[in-house]
Amino acid sequence: MTHSSSSGTRRVVVLGTGGTIAGKAASSGDNIGYTAGQVAVADLLGGIEAPAGVTLVAEQVAQLDSKDMDAHTWRELAARCAHWLAQPDVAGIVITHGTDTLEETAFFLHDVLAPAKPVVLTCAMRPATALSPDGPQNVRDALAVASTPGAQGVTVVCAGTIHSGLDVQKVHTYRLDAFASGDAGPVGYVEEGEVRRVRAWPQGAPFDAARLEAVSKPWPRVEIVMSHAGASGAIVEALLLPSAEPLRGLVVATTGNGTVHHALEAAALKAQDGGLVVLRATRCANGRILPKPGDGLRDAGALTPVKARVALVLELLGVAALPESEGG
Ligand code: SIN
């Protein structure tokens, strides 16, 4: 269902998926005891002025708590983005989303669409019913980015900061400024409706229907296991037991520079010898795995375990990886 507001020659489409930004609590003083995904995206736009010359179009794609994000919703979201981006008068897209898996959705859309127009995810840390909700300002800032001439690629706007969809990570459980871009740093800032960019927009490319087509196929099962003090190979062995949906890929969330507890590593190497595709991704919040001669398990560079899982699903679906962040 779509809903339009204001009038202008260019359109910005706002796709709703749920999250705290659309959350409701019983009292305005409660910032944590709410139910996510309650308010329709068209209602989230109430009272928000569209940027000059822009008409807003609202469309509800999903209405969920993003901890429950799934392949079906990601496919649907990518398809709706592709549909709207193909309209010549659409300047860009804003996606309202929960904060909890926002970085995974951003990375997925970056890899599948690499849009030549802006696709801007935004969110909130306080529900819509809060005394002082952060959602309306985040939406306003996201609209500014989506309607900025020359903007492109998947970005995330939260608390006045623009992050690349490739680099962004949720780094705080409670503060309004809950996201960071690690070593790459933010793409820029939004100040009073103006975008101040400090590095290049994320990569954009001509639309490739084959990438979208590939993700419409059934997804291979890829799981994440963590290396930690006292780890064993038991979880890997359990994952390899006969199943209706056999395991196709495994991400090992490693310590430090890609190191893995010897017992878990032995199980992962054995699984790899048996045909499982295994990838190491560091559990450190910042930095990348620097490969060393003799590494037995492939590494995912700077990707976090959750992004490495998305990358591995896409690889197994035959979607070629995009080059990493230019960061400049
Ligand atoms: C969610 O991720 O949907 C709930 C939490 C949030 O948006 O902050």
Short mmCIF file of C-alpha atoms and ligand atoms in Angstrom, two decimals:
data_model
loop_
_atom_site.label_atom_id
_atom_site.label_comp_id
_atom_site.label_asym_id
_atom_site.label_seq_id
_atom_site.Cartn_x
_atom_site.Cartn_y
_atom_site.Cartn_z
CA MET A 1 0.00 0.00 0.00
CA THR A 2 1.43 3.40 -0.91
CA HIS A 3 0.60 6.83 0.46
CA SER A 4 1.81 10.20 -0.96
CA SER A 5 2.28 13.55 0.73
CA SER A 6 3.37 17.07 -0.32
CA SER A 7 4.11 18.01 -3.90
CA GLY A 8 7.24 18.38 -5.95
CA THR A 9 8.83 17.29 -9.17
CA ARG A 10 11.03 14.60 -7.61
CA ARG A 11 9.84 11.75 -5.41
CA VAL A 12 11.53 10.18 -2.41
CA VAL A 13 10.04 6.84 -1.43
CA VAL A 14 9.94 5.87 2.25
CA LEU A 15 9.75 2.10 2.78
CA GLY A 16 8.69 0.97 6.26
CA THR A 17 9.94 -2.26 7.81
CA GLY A 18 9.15 -1.72 11.52
CA GLY A 19 11.65 -1.32 14.36
CA THR A 20 11.73 0.89 17.44
CA ILE A 21 11.17 3.90 15.22
CA ALA A 22 7.66 2.46 14.72
CA GLY A 23 7.43 1.17 18.29
CA LYS A 24 4.79 1.91 20.92
CA ALA A 25 5.07 1.82 24.72
CA ALA A 26 2.28 2.11 27.29
CA SER A 27 3.74 5.31 28.72
CA SER A 28 5.73 8.20 27.24
CA GLY A 29 8.38 7.78 29.94
CA ASP A 30 9.19 4.22 28.88
CA ASN A 31 12.06 4.07 26.37
CA ILE A 32 12.71 0.32 26.59
CA GLY A 33 9.47 -1.53 27.44
CA TYR A 34 7.82 -1.06 24.04
CA THR A 35 6.68 -3.22 21.16
CA ALA A 36 8.59 -2.55 17.93
CA GLY A 37 6.87 -2.29 14.55
CA GLN A 38 3.45 -0.85 15.49
CA VAL A 39 3.13 2.51 13.72
CA ALA A 40 2.51 2.62 9.95
CA VAL A 41 5.28 4.26 7.94
CA ALA A 42 2.83 6.83 6.51
CA ASP A 43 2.09 7.94 10.08
CA LEU A 44 5.82 8.25 10.85
CA LEU A 45 5.93 10.95 8.17
CA GLY A 46 3.16 12.98 9.80
CA GLY A 47 4.47 16.42 10.72
CA ILE A 48 7.71 15.98 8.78
CA GLU A 49 8.15 18.52 6.03
CA ALA A 50 9.38 17.10 2.73
CA PRO A 51 12.59 18.67 1.35
CA ALA A 52 11.86 21.49 -1.14
CA GLY A 53 10.54 20.22 -4.48
CA VAL A 54 10.15 16.66 -3.21
CA THR A 55 6.99 14.54 -2.95
CA LEU A 56 7.11 11.76 -0.37
CA VAL A 57 5.65 8.33 -1.11
CA ALA A 58 5.22 5.90 1.81
CA GLU A 59 5.04 2.13 1.38
CA GLN A 60 4.87 -0.51 4.10
CA VAL A 61 7.11 -3.45 3.11
CA ALA A 62 7.13 -5.19 6.51
CA GLN A 63 6.26 -4.44 10.13
CA LEU A 64 8.66 -6.33 12.38
CA ASP A 65 11.17 -6.16 15.18
CA SER A 66 14.42 -6.34 13.23
CA LYS A 67 15.81 -9.09 15.49
CA ASP A 68 13.38 -11.24 13.49
CA MET A 69 14.61 -10.09 10.07
CA ASP A 70 14.53 -12.88 7.50
CA ALA A 71 15.45 -13.76 3.93
CA HIS A 72 11.88 -13.27 2.69
CA THR A 73 11.75 -9.67 3.94
CA TRP A 74 15.23 -8.90 2.56
CA ARG A 75 14.22 -10.19 -0.88
CA GLU A 76 11.00 -8.18 -0.82
CA LEU A 77 12.86 -5.06 0.30
CA ALA A 78 15.50 -5.41 -2.42
CA ALA A 79 12.77 -5.92 -5.03
CA ARG A 80 10.81 -2.84 -3.89
CA CYS A 81 14.02 -0.76 -3.87
CA ALA A 82 14.82 -1.92 -7.42
CA HIS A 83 11.27 -1.11 -8.56
CA TRP A 84 11.32 2.43 -7.19
CA LEU A 85 14.93 3.19 -8.16
CA ALA A 86 14.01 2.40 -11.77
CA GLN A 87 11.44 5.26 -11.82
CA PRO A 88 13.15 8.28 -13.42
CA ASP A 89 11.50 10.81 -11.07
CA VAL A 90 12.53 8.94 -7.91
CA ALA A 91 15.54 10.72 -6.42
CA GLY A 92 16.14 8.18 -3.69
CA ILE A 93 14.75 5.84 -1.05
CA VAL A 94 14.55 6.01 2.72
CA ILE A 95 14.02 2.78 4.67
CA THR A 96 12.78 2.91 8.26
CA HIS A 97 14.27 -0.08 10.10
CA GLY A 98 15.02 -1.46 13.55
CA THR A 99 18.53 -0.80 14.80
CA ASP A 100 19.32 -4.38 15.81
CA THR A 101 20.01 -5.89 12.37
CA LEU A 102 20.16 -2.65 10.41
CA GLU A 103 23.82 -3.20 9.51
CA GLU A 104 23.01 -6.61 8.01
CA THR A 105 20.18 -5.20 5.88
CA ALA A 106 22.39 -2.30 4.79
CA PHE A 107 25.21 -4.67 3.82
CA PHE A 108 22.79 -6.97 1.97
CA LEU A 109 21.27 -4.09 -0.03
CA HIS A 110 24.72 -2.68 -0.74
CA ASP A 111 25.88 -6.00 -2.15
CA VAL A 112 22.74 -6.79 -4.12
CA LEU A 113 21.83 -3.34 -5.46
CA ALA A 114 24.95 -1.12 -5.27
CA PRO A 115 22.47 1.61 -6.19
CA ALA A 116 23.51 4.57 -8.32
CA LYS A 117 20.85 6.58 -6.41
CA PRO A 118 20.76 6.96 -2.61
CA VAL A 119 19.15 4.25 -0.47
CA VAL A 120 19.19 5.57 3.09
CA LEU A 121 18.31 3.42 6.08
CA THR A 122 17.23 5.15 9.25
CA CYS A 123 16.01 4.10 12.68
CA ALA A 124 15.46 5.20 16.24
CA MET A 125 16.62 4.16 19.67
CA ARG A 126 13.42 5.42 21.33
CA PRO A 127 9.89 4.38 20.41
CA ALA A 128 7.51 6.71 18.58
CA THR A 129 5.54 7.17 21.85
CA ALA A 130 8.58 8.49 23.81
CA LEU A 131 8.49 11.90 25.43
CA SER A 132 11.38 12.89 23.19
CA PRO A 133 11.57 10.41 20.29
CA ASP A 134 14.66 10.46 18.06
CA GLY A 135 12.88 8.95 15.03
CA PRO A 136 11.38 12.12 13.50
CA GLN A 137 14.74 13.94 13.32
CA ASN A 138 16.44 10.82 11.93
CA VAL A 139 13.76 10.56 9.22
CA ARG A 140 14.15 14.25 8.41
CA ASP A 141 17.93 13.81 8.10
CA ALA A 142 17.53 10.67 5.98
CA LEU A 143 15.19 12.54 3.63
CA ALA A 144 17.83 15.25 3.26
CA VAL A 145 20.40 12.64 2.20
CA ALA A 146 17.99 10.82 -0.14
CA SER A 147 17.19 14.08 -1.95
CA THR A 148 20.77 15.40 -2.14
CA PRO A 149 21.90 15.67 -5.79
CA GLY A 150 24.81 13.31 -6.45
CA ALA A 151 24.20 11.14 -3.40
CA GLN A 152 24.42 7.40 -4.12
CA GLY A 153 24.84 3.97 -2.61
CA VAL A 154 23.46 2.47 0.60
CA THR A 155 23.91 4.66 3.66
CA VAL A 156 22.62 4.71 7.22
CA VAL A 157 21.59 7.95 8.91
CA CYS A 158 21.34 8.06 12.70
CA ALA A 159 21.85 10.92 15.17
CA GLY A 160 22.99 13.32 12.46
CA THR A 161 25.73 11.04 11.12
CA ILE A 162 25.83 9.39 7.68
CA HIS A 163 27.48 5.97 7.64
CA SER A 164 28.33 3.81 4.64
CA GLY A 165 26.16 0.67 4.47
CA LEU A 166 29.37 -1.32 4.11
CA ASP A 167 31.10 -0.03 7.24
CA VAL A 168 28.28 0.69 9.68
CA GLN A 169 27.93 -1.23 12.94
CA LYS A 170 25.63 -0.88 15.92
CA VAL A 171 27.96 -0.14 18.83
CA HIS A 172 25.69 0.90 21.69
CA THR A 173 22.68 -0.70 23.33
CA TYR A 174 20.98 2.48 24.53
CA ARG A 175 22.47 5.80 23.38
CA LEU A 176 20.79 7.67 20.55
CA ASP A 177 24.08 7.82 18.63
CA ALA A 178 24.25 4.01 18.50
CA PHE A 179 26.22 3.48 15.27
CA ALA A 180 29.85 3.83 14.16
CA SER A 181 31.80 3.29 10.96
CA GLY A 182 35.00 1.88 12.49
CA ASP A 183 38.32 2.74 10.89
CA ALA A 184 36.62 4.02 7.71
CA GLY A 185 34.84 6.83 9.58
CA PRO A 186 31.48 8.33 8.62
CA VAL A 187 30.58 9.48 5.12
CA GLY A 188 29.35 12.79 6.54
CA TYR A 189 26.86 14.59 8.71
CA VAL A 190 23.43 16.20 8.36
CA GLU A 191 23.19 19.64 9.93
CA GLU A 192 19.91 21.59 9.78
CA GLY A 193 18.87 19.73 6.65
CA GLU A 194 22.23 20.22 4.90
CA VAL A 195 24.55 17.32 4.06
CA ARG A 196 28.23 17.86 4.94
CA ARG A 197 30.13 15.02 3.31
CA VAL A 198 33.65 14.16 4.50
CA ARG A 199 34.39 11.19 2.24
CA ALA A 200 33.08 9.55 -0.94
CA TRP A 201 29.57 8.16 -1.17
CA PRO A 202 29.47 4.34 -1.15
CA GLN A 203 29.97 2.70 -4.50
CA GLY A 204 27.08 2.84 -6.96
CA ALA A 205 26.78 0.78 -10.16
CA PRO A 206 24.28 0.32 -12.99
CA PHE A 207 21.41 -1.94 -11.90
CA ASP A 208 22.20 -5.62 -12.47
CA ALA A 209 18.98 -7.67 -12.60
CA ALA A 210 21.01 -10.90 -12.33
CA ARG A 211 21.98 -10.07 -8.73
CA LEU A 212 18.34 -9.59 -7.75
CA GLU A 213 17.35 -12.74 -9.64
CA ALA A 214 20.04 -14.74 -7.81
CA VAL A 215 18.68 -13.82 -4.37
CA SER A 216 15.20 -14.97 -5.33
CA LYS A 217 16.48 -18.58 -5.29
CA PRO A 218 16.28 -20.64 -2.04
CA TRP A 219 19.03 -19.51 0.32
CA PRO A 220 21.76 -21.90 1.47
CA ARG A 221 21.99 -22.46 5.22
CA VAL A 222 24.98 -20.61 6.69
CA GLU A 223 25.59 -20.51 10.44
CA ILE A 224 27.96 -18.60 12.72
CA VAL A 225 30.00 -20.19 15.53
CA MET A 226 32.16 -18.23 17.93
CA SER A 227 35.69 -19.02 19.02
CA HIS A 228 36.23 -18.31 22.71
CA ALA A 229 38.16 -19.52 25.74
CA GLY A 230 37.15 -23.13 26.31
CA ALA A 231 35.65 -23.56 22.81
CA SER A 232 35.32 -27.05 21.30
CA GLY A 233 34.34 -28.64 18.02
CA ALA A 234 31.00 -29.81 19.43
CA ILE A 235 28.84 -27.14 17.78
CA VAL A 236 30.39 -27.74 14.35
CA GLU A 237 29.85 -31.49 14.75
CA ALA A 238 26.20 -30.88 15.77
CA LEU A 239 25.67 -28.57 12.80
CA LEU A 240 26.88 -31.29 10.44
CA LEU A 241 24.36 -33.89 11.66
CA PRO A 242 21.90 -34.97 8.93
CA SER A 243 19.20 -32.33 8.54
CA ALA A 244 16.32 -31.42 6.20
CA GLU A 245 18.30 -28.27 5.44
CA PRO A 246 21.97 -29.31 5.35
CA LEU A 247 24.61 -26.79 6.32
CA ARG A 248 26.31 -25.21 3.30
CA GLY A 249 28.48 -22.55 4.90
CA LEU A 250 30.03 -21.68 8.24
CA VAL A 251 31.40 -18.40 9.57
CA VAL A 252 33.81 -18.71 12.45
CA ALA A 253 33.77 -15.56 14.61
CA THR A 254 37.44 -15.52 15.54
CA THR A 255 39.49 -13.94 18.25
CA GLY A 256 41.87 -11.10 17.31
CA ASN A 257 43.55 -11.33 13.91
CA GLY A 258 41.61 -14.40 12.79
CA THR A 259 42.79 -16.84 15.46
CA VAL A 260 40.61 -19.84 16.35
CA HIS A 261 40.67 -22.12 19.41
CA HIS A 262 42.60 -25.23 18.32
CA ALA A 263 39.68 -27.61 19.03
CA LEU A 264 37.20 -25.52 17.04
CA GLU A 265 39.76 -24.99 14.28
CA ALA A 266 40.32 -28.75 13.94
CA ALA A 267 36.55 -29.28 13.56
CA ALA A 268 36.24 -26.43 11.06
CA LEU A 269 39.16 -27.70 8.97
CA LYS A 270 37.67 -31.21 8.95
CA ALA A 271 34.29 -29.78 7.87
CA GLN A 272 36.04 -27.77 5.14
CA ASP A 273 37.79 -30.92 3.91
CA GLY A 274 34.33 -32.50 3.75
CA GLY A 275 33.06 -29.75 1.41
CA LEU A 276 31.67 -27.12 3.80
CA VAL A 277 32.57 -23.52 2.84
CA VAL A 278 34.19 -21.91 5.89
CA LEU A 279 35.04 -18.24 6.42
CA ARG A 280 36.79 -16.58 9.35
CA ALA A 281 35.60 -13.13 10.52
CA THR A 282 37.02 -11.34 13.54
CA ARG A 283 34.84 -10.74 16.58
CA CYS A 284 36.89 -7.56 17.29
CA ALA A 285 34.79 -4.41 16.85
CA ASN A 286 37.42 -2.73 14.67
CA GLY A 287 40.18 -3.71 12.27
CA ARG A 288 40.50 -6.42 9.66
CA ILE A 289 42.03 -9.90 9.52
CA LEU A 290 45.50 -9.66 8.00
CA PRO A 291 46.07 -13.00 6.23
CA LYS A 292 49.22 -15.00 6.98
CA PRO A 293 50.99 -17.71 4.98
CA GLY A 294 49.66 -21.10 6.00
CA ASP A 295 46.17 -19.94 7.02
CA GLY A 296 43.98 -23.01 6.59
CA LEU A 297 40.66 -21.16 6.59
CA ARG A 298 39.74 -18.27 4.27
CA ASP A 299 39.19 -14.88 5.96
CA ALA A 300 36.52 -12.24 5.45
CA GLY A 301 38.85 -9.22 5.76
CA ALA A 302 37.12 -6.38 7.60
CA LEU A 303 33.65 -7.93 7.59
CA THR A 304 32.06 -8.63 10.95
CA PRO A 305 30.73 -12.16 11.48
CA VAL A 306 27.13 -11.14 10.68
CA LYS A 307 28.17 -9.37 7.48
CA ALA A 308 30.48 -12.27 6.55
CA ARG A 309 27.45 -14.56 6.87
CA VAL A 310 25.50 -12.40 4.39
CA ALA A 311 28.54 -12.32 2.08
CA LEU A 312 28.83 -16.12 2.23
CA VAL A 313 25.11 -16.63 1.52
CA LEU A 314 25.45 -14.33 -1.51
CA GLU A 315 28.64 -16.10 -2.66
CA LEU A 316 26.89 -19.47 -2.48
CA LEU A 317 24.01 -17.98 -4.49
CA GLY A 318 26.53 -16.92 -7.14
CA VAL A 319 26.41 -13.18 -6.42
CA ALA A 320 29.97 -11.93 -6.95
CA ALA A 321 31.43 -9.79 -4.15
CA LEU A 322 31.76 -6.04 -4.70
CA PRO A 323 35.12 -4.39 -4.06
CA GLU A 324 35.58 -3.20 -0.48
CA SER A 325 35.01 0.36 0.76
CA GLU A 326 37.01 3.05 -1.02
CA GLY A 327 36.92 4.99 2.23
CA GLY A 328 38.02 8.17 0.56
C1 SIN B 1 14.51 -3.51 16.25
O1 SIN B 1 15.67 -3.67 15.88
O2 SIN B 1 13.54 -3.68 15.49
C2 SIN B 1 14.21 -3.14 17.67
C3 SIN B 1 15.28 -2.34 18.29
C4 SIN B 1 15.51 -1.00 17.66
O3 SIN B 1 15.00 -0.64 16.62
O4 SIN B 1 16.30 -0.22 18.28
#
